[in-house]
Amino acid sequence: MNPRLPPALLLPIALALLLAGCAAPPPPPKPTGLAEVMERPAERALLDGIRAYDDGQYAQAEPLLRKALADGLQSQRDRATAHKLLAFITCTSNRLADCQQQFRDARAADASFALSRSEAGHPVWGPVYKSLTP
């Protein structure tokens, strides 16, 4: 027993310590389902932008990808993907300053961002990307 603490305080302190030790950890976060993700405007715009890009509809893809970014994509990787596709679109339309900025923004969004070997070897955007690679 600590002679400095009054005995009347020992019981409340012991009880508080006991209760603190019994506290359960918070439950793990619920996994997010695709239906929930599709309810978010930014993620829906990203998916629509990717589809348009994959279909070669670059004039439709660009505003959708920009909307996804403006609406606040939650995932770093999603933001990097949107910037990457915008870089591809702007490079192929000879807007090289915007292309460079999109690659910079992709790296800023996700520090692990990198083009695949085939993407980096593309004759249009590959040299722009390589010029920005440290």
Coordinates of C-alpha atoms in Angstrom, one line a residue:
M1 CA 0.0 0.0 0.0
N2 CA 1.2 3.5 -0.9
P3 CA 1.3 5.5 2.3
R4 CA 0.7 8.7 0.4
L5 CA -2.7 7.8 -1.0
P6 CA -5.6 7.9 1.3
P7 CA -7.3 4.5 1.6
A8 CA -10.6 6.0 0.3
L9 CA -8.9 6.6 -3.1
L10 CA -7.5 3.1 -3.5
L11 CA -10.8 1.4 -4.2
P12 CA -11.9 3.9 -7.0
I13 CA -8.4 3.7 -8.6
A14 CA -8.3 -0.1 -8.5
L15 CA -11.8 -0.2 -10.0
A16 CA -10.9 2.2 -12.8
L17 CA -7.8 0.1 -13.6
L18 CA -9.8 -3.1 -13.6
L19 CA -12.5 -1.6 -15.9
A20 CA -9.9 -0.2 -18.3
G21 CA -8.3 -3.6 -18.6
C22 CA -11.7 -5.1 -19.5
A23 CA -12.5 -2.7 -22.3
A24 CA -12.9 -4.6 -25.6
P25 CA -11.0 -3.4 -28.6
P26 CA -13.1 -1.7 -31.3
P27 CA -14.6 -4.0 -33.8
P28 CA -12.8 -4.2 -37.2
P29 CA -14.3 -2.0 -39.9
K30 CA -16.9 -3.6 -42.1
P31 CA -15.6 -4.4 -45.6
T32 CA -16.9 -2.1 -48.2
G33 CA -18.9 -3.8 -50.9
L34 CA -19.1 -2.8 -54.6
A35 CA -22.7 -1.6 -54.3
E36 CA -21.6 0.8 -51.5
V37 CA -18.7 2.0 -53.6
M38 CA -20.9 2.6 -56.6
E39 CA -23.1 4.9 -54.5
R40 CA -20.2 7.3 -54.2
P41 CA -20.1 9.8 -57.0
A42 CA -16.3 10.0 -57.4
E43 CA -15.9 6.2 -57.6
R44 CA -18.8 5.9 -60.0
A45 CA -17.3 8.6 -62.2
L46 CA -13.9 6.8 -62.1
L47 CA -15.5 3.5 -63.2
D48 CA -17.4 5.3 -66.0
G49 CA -14.2 7.1 -67.0
I50 CA -12.2 3.8 -67.1
R51 CA -14.9 2.2 -69.2
A52 CA -14.9 5.1 -71.7
Y53 CA -11.1 5.0 -71.8
D54 CA -11.0 1.3 -72.4
D55 CA -13.6 1.8 -75.2
G56 CA -11.4 4.4 -76.9
Q57 CA -13.9 7.2 -76.1
Y58 CA -11.2 9.6 -74.8
A59 CA -13.3 12.7 -75.2
Q60 CA -15.9 11.1 -72.9
A61 CA -13.3 9.6 -70.5
E62 CA -11.5 12.8 -69.8
P63 CA -14.3 14.8 -68.1
L64 CA -15.4 11.7 -66.2
L65 CA -11.9 11.2 -64.8
R66 CA -11.6 14.9 -63.9
K67 CA -15.0 14.7 -62.2
A68 CA -13.9 11.7 -60.2
L69 CA -10.9 13.6 -58.9
A70 CA -12.9 16.7 -58.2
D71 CA -15.5 14.7 -56.3
G72 CA -12.8 13.3 -54.0
L73 CA -11.8 9.7 -54.7
Q74 CA -11.0 8.1 -51.4
S75 CA -8.3 5.7 -52.5
Q76 CA -4.8 6.9 -53.2
R77 CA -4.5 4.2 -55.9
D78 CA -7.8 5.3 -57.5
R79 CA -6.5 8.9 -57.6
A80 CA -3.2 7.8 -59.2
T81 CA -5.1 5.7 -61.8
A82 CA -7.3 8.7 -62.7
H83 CA -4.2 10.9 -63.1
K84 CA -2.4 8.2 -65.1
L85 CA -5.3 7.8 -67.6
L86 CA -5.5 11.6 -67.9
A87 CA -1.8 11.7 -68.6
F88 CA -2.3 9.2 -71.4
I89 CA -5.2 11.2 -72.9
T90 CA -3.4 14.5 -72.7
C91 CA -0.1 13.1 -74.1
T92 CA -1.9 11.6 -77.1
S93 CA -3.6 14.9 -77.7
N94 CA -0.2 16.7 -77.6
R95 CA -0.9 18.6 -74.4
L96 CA 2.5 17.7 -73.0
A97 CA 2.5 20.2 -70.1
D98 CA -0.8 18.8 -68.8
C99 CA 0.5 15.2 -69.4
Q100 CA 3.6 15.9 -67.3
Q101 CA 1.5 17.4 -64.5
Q102 CA -0.9 14.4 -64.5
F103 CA 2.1 12.1 -64.0
R104 CA 3.4 14.3 -61.2
D105 CA -0.1 14.3 -59.6
A106 CA -0.3 10.5 -59.9
R107 CA 3.0 10.2 -58.0
A108 CA 1.8 12.7 -55.4
A109 CA -1.5 10.8 -55.0
D110 CA 0.4 7.4 -54.5
A111 CA 4.1 7.4 -53.8
S112 CA 4.3 3.8 -55.1
F113 CA 2.8 4.8 -58.5
A114 CA 4.7 3.5 -61.5
L115 CA 3.9 2.6 -65.1
S116 CA 4.2 -1.0 -66.1
R117 CA 7.0 -1.8 -68.5
S118 CA 4.7 -1.8 -71.5
E119 CA 3.1 1.5 -70.5
A120 CA 6.5 3.1 -69.9
G121 CA 7.7 1.9 -73.3
H122 CA 4.8 3.6 -75.1
P123 CA 6.2 5.9 -77.8
V124 CA 3.9 8.9 -76.9
W125 CA 3.8 9.1 -73.1
G126 CA 6.7 6.9 -72.3
P127 CA 9.4 9.6 -72.9
V128 CA 7.3 12.1 -70.9
Y129 CA 7.0 9.7 -68.0
K130 CA 10.7 8.8 -68.1
S131 CA 11.7 12.4 -68.1
L132 CA 10.0 12.8 -64.8
T133 CA 11.3 9.7 -63.2
P134 CA 14.1 10.3 -60.7

